């Protein structure tokens, strides 16, 4: 059993994942975080006993991977992925993208992210993987590797596509063999998809799902251009979709985990469906259209930021009495986090640098840090005493 750990996690989150999962081995590079040094030595981790059978009986319900969810309610949960679930995902992913042994897949996302990890499935069909080994996304490197290895597929998040388009190194000739660009993790603006296809000829296909619920749909390069740009494809044959009266997308099927690791419950609601927290509809041809989010989640470059988690840590800053974090639309990353803070009585509002230092000291991952700070006399309330996030977002647009 494996548990990939995102490189973006802070030490507090890493320690939580290790403790919760009961991890007994860590495979990492030499400059691994100091949190790993707290694990028991190998001799204390390996029980003495007979060697396991070389070919254990196949069990489709056996848990083969633990995956960290996106943490939409604070700390992430641990998704328990069975062999049956992984097989269903493999079949849906590769068939919709028409993957063959002739493909060379350039993976722009970390293997520890959902869409990056799914690329490993391509190896089972004999396709090749081209991996990046840089701490930050570099458009010039991606374009060089695409040309050198004659990549036929690019896989990443919409932010990758935006930055490639803005790069002076972009040469459409280097991507002439890239038949597909598959994206997930954040909304893909239709105009961005159109610009990319018009410039490179690579057809954009969009994934939809979540780490909690699993993969629901994937666009196909054989789909009409309008469907590829404005929908997330048709739901997989092994999945069912229901849209509630309120317009929320719900799913169930073989790609959904039964329960979280170490828990007696899974992502399903009492009605047996997984409620995705997104609004959408099925069009007349059975394609799924996602129109927006029903939650307050901020999606920055494909990574989820729970504003409530950030606000809780902000309020522990010695100069902050209250705080609210909302997303500002951003053409590059999709959204960036902005913190509205109320200073403690008699104190001056903190600087952005002071706030970021505080978040770092508390072990919060860097991508969750607010990138703009606004001091306000009070946090506006609306309705029955709830924070009026809409009003704060509107101030960012004026």
Coordinates of C-alpha atoms in Angstrom, one line a residue:
X1 CA 0.0 0.0 0.0
X2 CA 1.3 3.5 -0.8
X3 CA 0.4 7.0 0.2
X4 CA 1.8 9.8 -2.0
X5 CA 2.4 13.0 -0.1
X6 CA 2.1 16.4 -1.9
X7 CA 5.3 18.5 -1.8
X8 CA 3.2 21.5 -0.9
X9 CA 2.2 20.3 2.5
X10 CA 3.5 22.1 5.6
X11 CA 5.2 20.1 8.3
X12 CA 2.1 20.2 10.5
X13 CA 0.1 18.6 7.8
X14 CA 2.8 16.1 6.9
X15 CA 3.0 15.0 10.6
X16 CA -0.8 14.6 10.7
X17 CA -0.8 12.4 7.6
X18 CA 2.0 10.2 8.9
X19 CA 0.3 9.7 12.2
X20 CA -3.2 9.2 10.8
X21 CA -2.0 6.7 8.2
X22 CA 0.3 4.7 10.4
X23 CA 3.1 5.0 7.8
X24 CA 6.0 2.7 8.3
X25 CA 8.3 3.7 5.5
X26 CA 9.1 7.0 3.8
X27 CA 10.8 7.2 0.3
X28 CA 12.0 10.7 -0.3
X29 CA 14.9 12.8 -1.6
X30 CA 17.9 13.6 0.6
X31 CA 16.6 17.0 1.6
X32 CA 13.4 15.6 3.1
X33 CA 11.5 17.6 5.7
X34 CA 12.7 17.2 9.3
X35 CA 9.3 15.8 10.3
X36 CA 10.2 12.5 8.7
X37 CA 13.1 12.1 11.2
X38 CA 10.5 11.4 13.9
X39 CA 9.6 8.0 12.4
X40 CA 10.8 4.9 14.2
X41 CA 13.9 3.2 12.8
X42 CA 13.3 0.5 10.2
X43 CA 14.1 -2.3 12.7
X44 CA 11.3 -1.1 14.9
X45 CA 8.8 -0.9 12.0
X46 CA 9.2 -4.3 10.5
X47 CA 7.5 -7.2 12.3
X48 CA 9.3 -10.5 12.4
X49 CA 7.4 -13.3 10.7
X50 CA 7.2 -15.4 7.5
X51 CA 7.7 -13.7 4.2
X52 CA 4.5 -12.9 2.4
X53 CA 3.4 -15.1 -0.5
X54 CA 4.9 -13.8 -3.8
X55 CA 1.6 -13.8 -5.6
X56 CA -1.2 -13.2 -3.1
X57 CA -4.8 -13.9 -4.3
X58 CA -6.4 -11.1 -6.2
X59 CA -8.9 -9.1 -4.0
X60 CA -10.7 -6.3 -5.8
X61 CA -11.7 -4.8 -2.4
X62 CA -8.1 -4.7 -1.1
X63 CA -6.9 -1.1 -0.3
X64 CA -3.9 -0.4 -2.5
X65 CA -3.4 3.3 -2.0
X66 CA -4.2 6.0 0.6
X67 CA -4.7 9.4 -1.0
X68 CA -4.9 12.8 0.7
X69 CA -8.1 14.6 -0.2
X70 CA -8.1 18.3 -1.0
X71 CA -9.0 19.4 2.5
X72 CA -12.3 21.1 1.7
X73 CA -13.2 21.1 5.4
X74 CA -9.8 21.9 6.9
X75 CA -7.2 19.2 7.3
X76 CA -7.4 16.6 4.5
X77 CA -9.0 13.2 4.9
X78 CA -7.3 10.0 3.8
X79 CA -9.1 8.4 0.9
X80 CA -8.9 4.6 0.9
X81 CA -8.6 3.4 -2.7
X82 CA -9.3 -0.2 -3.6
X83 CA -8.0 -2.2 -6.4
X84 CA -11.5 -2.2 -8.0
X85 CA -11.6 1.6 -7.8
X86 CA -8.2 2.0 -9.3
X87 CA -9.1 -0.4 -12.2
X88 CA -12.3 1.5 -12.9
X89 CA -10.4 4.8 -13.0
X90 CA -7.7 3.4 -15.2
X91 CA -10.3 2.1 -17.7
X92 CA -12.3 5.4 -17.8
X93 CA -9.2 7.6 -18.0
X94 CA -7.3 5.8 -20.7
X95 CA -10.3 4.9 -22.9
X96 CA -11.7 8.5 -23.0
X97 CA -8.3 9.9 -23.9
X98 CA -7.7 7.1 -26.4
X99 CA -4.3 6.2 -24.9
X100 CA -2.2 3.7 -26.8
X101 CA 1.4 2.3 -26.6
X102 CA 2.4 4.9 -29.1
X103 CA 1.7 7.8 -26.7
X104 CA 4.4 9.8 -24.8
X105 CA 2.7 11.6 -21.9
X106 CA 4.4 14.7 -20.6
X107 CA 3.2 15.1 -17.0
X108 CA 3.2 18.7 -15.8
X109 CA 1.6 18.0 -12.4
X110 CA 3.2 16.2 -9.5
X111 CA 2.4 12.5 -9.3
X112 CA 1.1 13.2 -5.8
X113 CA -1.8 15.2 -7.3
X114 CA -4.8 13.3 -8.7
X115 CA -4.3 14.1 -12.3
X116 CA -0.6 13.5 -12.2
X117 CA -1.0 10.1 -10.4
X118 CA -3.5 9.0 -13.0
X119 CA -0.8 9.3 -15.7
X120 CA 0.8 6.2 -14.2
X121 CA -2.0 4.2 -15.7
X122 CA -0.7 5.0 -19.1
X123 CA 2.3 2.8 -18.4
X124 CA 0.0 -0.3 -18.3
X125 CA -0.8 0.2 -21.9
X126 CA 2.9 0.6 -22.9
X127 CA 2.9 4.4 -23.2
X128 CA 5.9 6.4 -22.1
X129 CA 5.9 9.1 -19.3
X130 CA 8.0 12.2 -19.4
X131 CA 8.4 13.6 -15.9
X132 CA 9.5 17.0 -14.7
X133 CA 12.2 17.2 -12.0
X134 CA 12.1 20.8 -11.0
X135 CA 10.6 22.4 -7.8
X136 CA 8.6 25.0 -9.8
X137 CA 6.8 24.8 -13.1
X138 CA 9.0 26.2 -15.9
X139 CA 7.3 26.7 -19.3
X140 CA 10.7 26.7 -21.2
X141 CA 11.6 23.3 -19.7
X142 CA 8.2 21.8 -20.6
X143 CA 8.4 23.0 -24.1
X144 CA 12.0 21.8 -24.5
X145 CA 11.1 18.3 -23.2
X146 CA 7.9 18.2 -25.4
X147 CA 10.1 18.8 -28.5
X148 CA 12.9 16.5 -27.5
X149 CA 10.6 13.5 -26.6
X150 CA 7.9 14.3 -29.2
X151 CA 5.2 14.3 -26.6
X152 CA 1.8 13.2 -27.8
X153 CA -0.1 14.2 -24.6
X154 CA 0.3 17.0 -22.1
X155 CA -1.3 16.6 -18.7
X156 CA -1.7 19.3 -16.0
X157 CA -3.8 22.1 -14.6
X158 CA -5.2 25.1 -16.5
X159 CA -2.5 27.4 -14.9
X160 CA 0.1 25.3 -16.8
X161 CA -1.7 26.0 -20.1
X162 CA -1.9 29.7 -19.3
X163 CA 1.8 30.0 -18.5
X164 CA 2.8 28.1 -21.6
X165 CA 0.7 30.4 -23.8
X166 CA 2.3 33.5 -22.1
X167 CA 5.9 32.1 -22.5
X168 CA 8.1 33.6 -25.1
X169 CA 9.6 30.1 -25.6
X170 CA 6.3 28.8 -27.0
X171 CA 6.9 27.4 -30.5
X172 CA 3.9 25.6 -31.9
X173 CA 6.2 23.5 -34.0
X174 CA 7.5 21.9 -30.8
X175 CA 4.0 20.7 -30.0
X176 CA 3.0 19.5 -33.4
X177 CA 2.8 15.9 -32.1
X178 CA 0.7 16.7 -29.0
X179 CA -2.7 15.4 -29.9
X180 CA -4.2 16.0 -26.5
X181 CA -3.8 18.5 -23.6
X182 CA -5.7 17.1 -20.6
X183 CA -6.4 19.4 -17.6
X184 CA -8.1 19.1 -14.2
X185 CA -8.0 20.6 -10.7
X186 CA -9.6 24.0 -11.5
X187 CA -12.1 25.5 -13.9
X188 CA -10.8 25.7 -17.5
X189 CA -12.0 28.9 -19.1
X190 CA -13.4 28.1 -22.6
X191 CA -11.5 31.1 -24.1
X192 CA -8.2 29.7 -22.7
X193 CA -8.9 26.3 -24.2
X194 CA -9.7 27.9 -27.6
X195 CA -6.5 30.0 -27.6
X196 CA -4.4 27.0 -26.8
X197 CA -6.0 24.8 -29.5
X198 CA -5.8 27.6 -32.1
X199 CA -2.1 28.2 -31.3
X200 CA -0.9 24.6 -30.9
X201 CA -3.4 22.3 -32.5
X202 CA -3.5 20.2 -29.3
X203 CA -7.1 19.3 -28.3
X204 CA -8.1 20.2 -24.8
X205 CA -9.9 17.6 -22.7
X206 CA -11.2 18.3 -19.2
X207 CA -11.4 16.0 -16.2
X208 CA -13.9 16.2 -13.5
X209 CA -14.1 14.6 -10.1
X210 CA -12.5 14.9 -6.7
X211 CA -10.1 13.0 -4.4
X212 CA -13.1 12.3 -2.1
X213 CA -15.5 11.1 -4.7
X214 CA -13.2 9.9 -7.4
X215 CA -13.3 10.5 -11.2
X216 CA -16.6 11.1 -12.7
X217 CA -16.0 12.2 -16.3
X218 CA -13.3 13.0 -18.9
X219 CA -13.6 14.7 -22.2
X220 CA -12.4 12.9 -25.3
X221 CA -10.3 14.2 -28.2
X222 CA -13.0 12.8 -30.4
X223 CA -15.7 15.0 -28.9
X224 CA -16.8 18.1 -30.8
X225 CA -14.8 21.3 -30.0
X226 CA -17.7 23.0 -28.4
X227 CA -18.2 20.0 -26.1
X228 CA -14.5 19.8 -25.1
X229 CA -14.4 23.5 -24.3
X230 CA -17.7 24.0 -22.5
X231 CA -18.2 20.6 -20.8
X232 CA -16.2 18.1 -18.8
X233 CA -17.2 15.2 -21.1
X234 CA -19.7 12.4 -20.5
X235 CA -19.8 10.6 -17.2
X236 CA -18.0 7.2 -17.1
X237 CA -20.1 4.1 -17.9
X238 CA -19.4 2.8 -14.3
X239 CA -20.8 6.0 -12.7
X240 CA -24.2 7.6 -12.2
X241 CA -25.0 11.3 -12.0
X242 CA -27.9 13.1 -10.3
X243 CA -28.4 16.8 -10.3
X244 CA -30.5 18.0 -7.3
X245 CA -33.3 20.5 -7.5
X246 CA -30.8 23.1 -6.3
X247 CA -28.5 22.3 -9.2
X248 CA -25.8 20.4 -7.2
X249 CA -24.0 17.6 -9.0
X250 CA -24.1 14.3 -7.2
X251 CA -22.4 11.0 -8.2
X252 CA -22.0 7.3 -7.3
X253 CA -20.3 4.4 -8.9
X254 CA -17.2 2.2 -9.0
X255 CA -14.7 5.2 -8.8
X256 CA -16.1 6.2 -5.4
X257 CA -14.3 5.0 -2.3
X258 CA -16.3 3.1 0.3
X259 CA -14.8 4.8 3.4
X260 CA -12.0 7.0 4.5
X261 CA -8.9 5.4 6.0
X262 CA -9.3 4.9 9.7
X263 CA -12.9 5.9 9.6
X264 CA -16.3 4.1 9.4
X265 CA -17.7 6.5 6.9
X266 CA -17.1 7.6 3.3
X267 CA -17.9 10.7 1.2
X268 CA -21.5 9.5 0.6
X269 CA -24.4 11.4 2.1
X270 CA -27.3 9.6 3.8
X271 CA -29.0 9.3 0.4
X272 CA -26.1 7.2 -0.9
X273 CA -24.9 9.9 -3.3
X274 CA -21.7 11.9 -3.1
X275 CA -22.6 15.6 -3.2
X276 CA -19.8 17.4 -5.1
X277 CA -20.5 20.9 -3.9
X278 CA -20.5 22.1 -7.5
X279 CA -23.4 23.4 -9.6
X280 CA -24.1 22.0 -13.0
X281 CA -26.3 20.1 -15.4
X282 CA -26.4 17.4 -18.0
X283 CA -26.9 18.8 -21.5
X284 CA -29.2 17.3 -24.2
X285 CA -26.3 15.0 -25.4
X286 CA -25.4 13.7 -21.9
X287 CA -22.4 15.9 -21.4
X288 CA -21.8 17.3 -18.0
X289 CA -21.6 21.1 -17.7
X290 CA -20.1 22.5 -14.5
X291 CA -21.3 26.0 -13.9
X292 CA -19.8 27.0 -10.5
X293 CA -19.1 26.1 -6.9
X294 CA -21.5 26.1 -4.1
X295 CA -18.9 26.3 -1.4
X296 CA -16.4 29.0 -0.4
X297 CA -13.4 27.0 -1.5
X298 CA -10.6 29.0 -3.2
X299 CA -8.8 27.2 -6.0
X300 CA -5.3 28.5 -6.7
X301 CA -3.5 26.9 -9.6
X302 CA -5.4 23.6 -9.1
X303 CA -4.8 23.5 -5.3
X304 CA -7.7 23.9 -2.9
X305 CA -7.5 26.5 -0.1
X306 CA -10.1 26.3 2.7
X307 CA -10.6 29.9 3.8
X308 CA -11.9 28.8 7.2
X309 CA -8.7 26.9 8.0
X310 CA -6.6 30.0 7.1
X311 CA -8.8 32.3 9.0
X312 CA -8.4 30.2 12.2
X313 CA -4.7 30.5 12.0
X314 CA -4.8 34.2 11.2
X315 CA -6.9 34.9 14.3
X316 CA -4.0 33.5 16.4
X317 CA -1.8 36.3 15.2
X318 CA -1.2 38.7 18.1
X319 CA -2.3 41.7 16.1
X320 CA -5.4 40.3 14.5
X321 CA -8.8 40.2 16.1
X322 CA -10.8 38.9 13.2
X323 CA -10.2 37.8 9.6
X324 CA -11.9 36.6 6.5
X325 CA -10.2 35.1 3.4
X326 CA -11.8 35.2 -0.1
X327 CA -10.6 34.5 -3.6
X328 CA -9.7 37.2 -6.1
X329 CA -10.1 36.1 -9.7
X330 CA -6.7 35.8 -11.4
X331 CA -6.0 35.1 -15.1
X332 CA -2.8 33.1 -14.2
X333 CA -3.8 30.9 -11.2
X334 CA -7.5 31.1 -11.4
X335 CA -7.8 32.7 -7.9
X336 CA -5.5 34.2 -5.3
X337 CA -6.3 34.4 -1.6
X338 CA -6.9 37.9 -0.1
X339 CA -7.2 38.3 3.7
X340 CA -9.4 41.0 5.2
X341 CA -8.3 41.5 8.8
X342 CA -9.5 43.5 11.8
X343 CA -6.7 44.7 14.1
X344 CA -6.8 44.2 17.8
X345 CA -7.8 47.2 19.8
X346 CA -4.9 49.6 20.3
X347 CA -2.7 47.8 17.8
X348 CA -1.8 48.6 14.2
X349 CA -2.8 46.1 11.5
X350 CA 0.0 43.7 10.7
X351 CA 1.9 43.7 7.5
X352 CA 1.5 41.0 4.8
X353 CA 5.1 39.9 5.6
X354 CA 4.3 39.5 9.3
X355 CA 1.2 37.5 8.5
X356 CA 3.0 35.2 6.1
X357 CA 5.8 34.6 8.7
X358 CA 3.1 33.7 11.3
X359 CA 1.5 31.2 8.9
X360 CA 4.9 29.7 8.2
X361 CA 5.6 29.3 11.9
X362 CA 2.3 27.5 12.3
X363 CA 3.2 25.0 9.7
X364 CA 0.7 26.1 7.0
X365 CA 1.6 25.2 3.4
X366 CA 2.8 28.2 1.4
X367 CA 0.2 28.0 -1.3
X368 CA -2.5 28.7 1.3
X369 CA -0.9 32.0 2.4
X370 CA -2.9 35.2 1.5
X371 CA -1.1 37.2 -1.2
X372 CA -2.8 40.4 -0.4
X373 CA -3.8 41.9 3.0
X374 CA -6.6 44.5 3.6
X375 CA -7.3 46.1 6.9
X376 CA -10.9 46.8 7.7
X377 CA -12.7 48.1 10.7
X378 CA -15.0 45.1 10.9
X379 CA -15.9 42.0 8.9
X380 CA -19.3 42.5 7.3
X381 CA -22.2 40.2 8.2
X382 CA -25.2 39.3 6.2
X383 CA -28.3 37.1 6.8
X384 CA -28.5 35.4 10.2
X385 CA -25.1 36.6 11.4
X386 CA -23.0 34.9 8.7
X387 CA -19.9 36.5 7.2
X388 CA -20.9 38.3 4.0
X389 CA -18.1 36.9 1.7
X390 CA -19.9 38.1 -1.4
X391 CA -19.6 41.7 -0.2
X392 CA -15.9 41.3 0.4
X393 CA -15.4 39.8 -3.0
X394 CA -17.2 42.7 -4.6
X395 CA -14.8 45.1 -3.0
X396 CA -12.0 43.4 -4.9
X397 CA -13.7 44.1 -8.2
X398 CA -14.1 47.8 -7.7

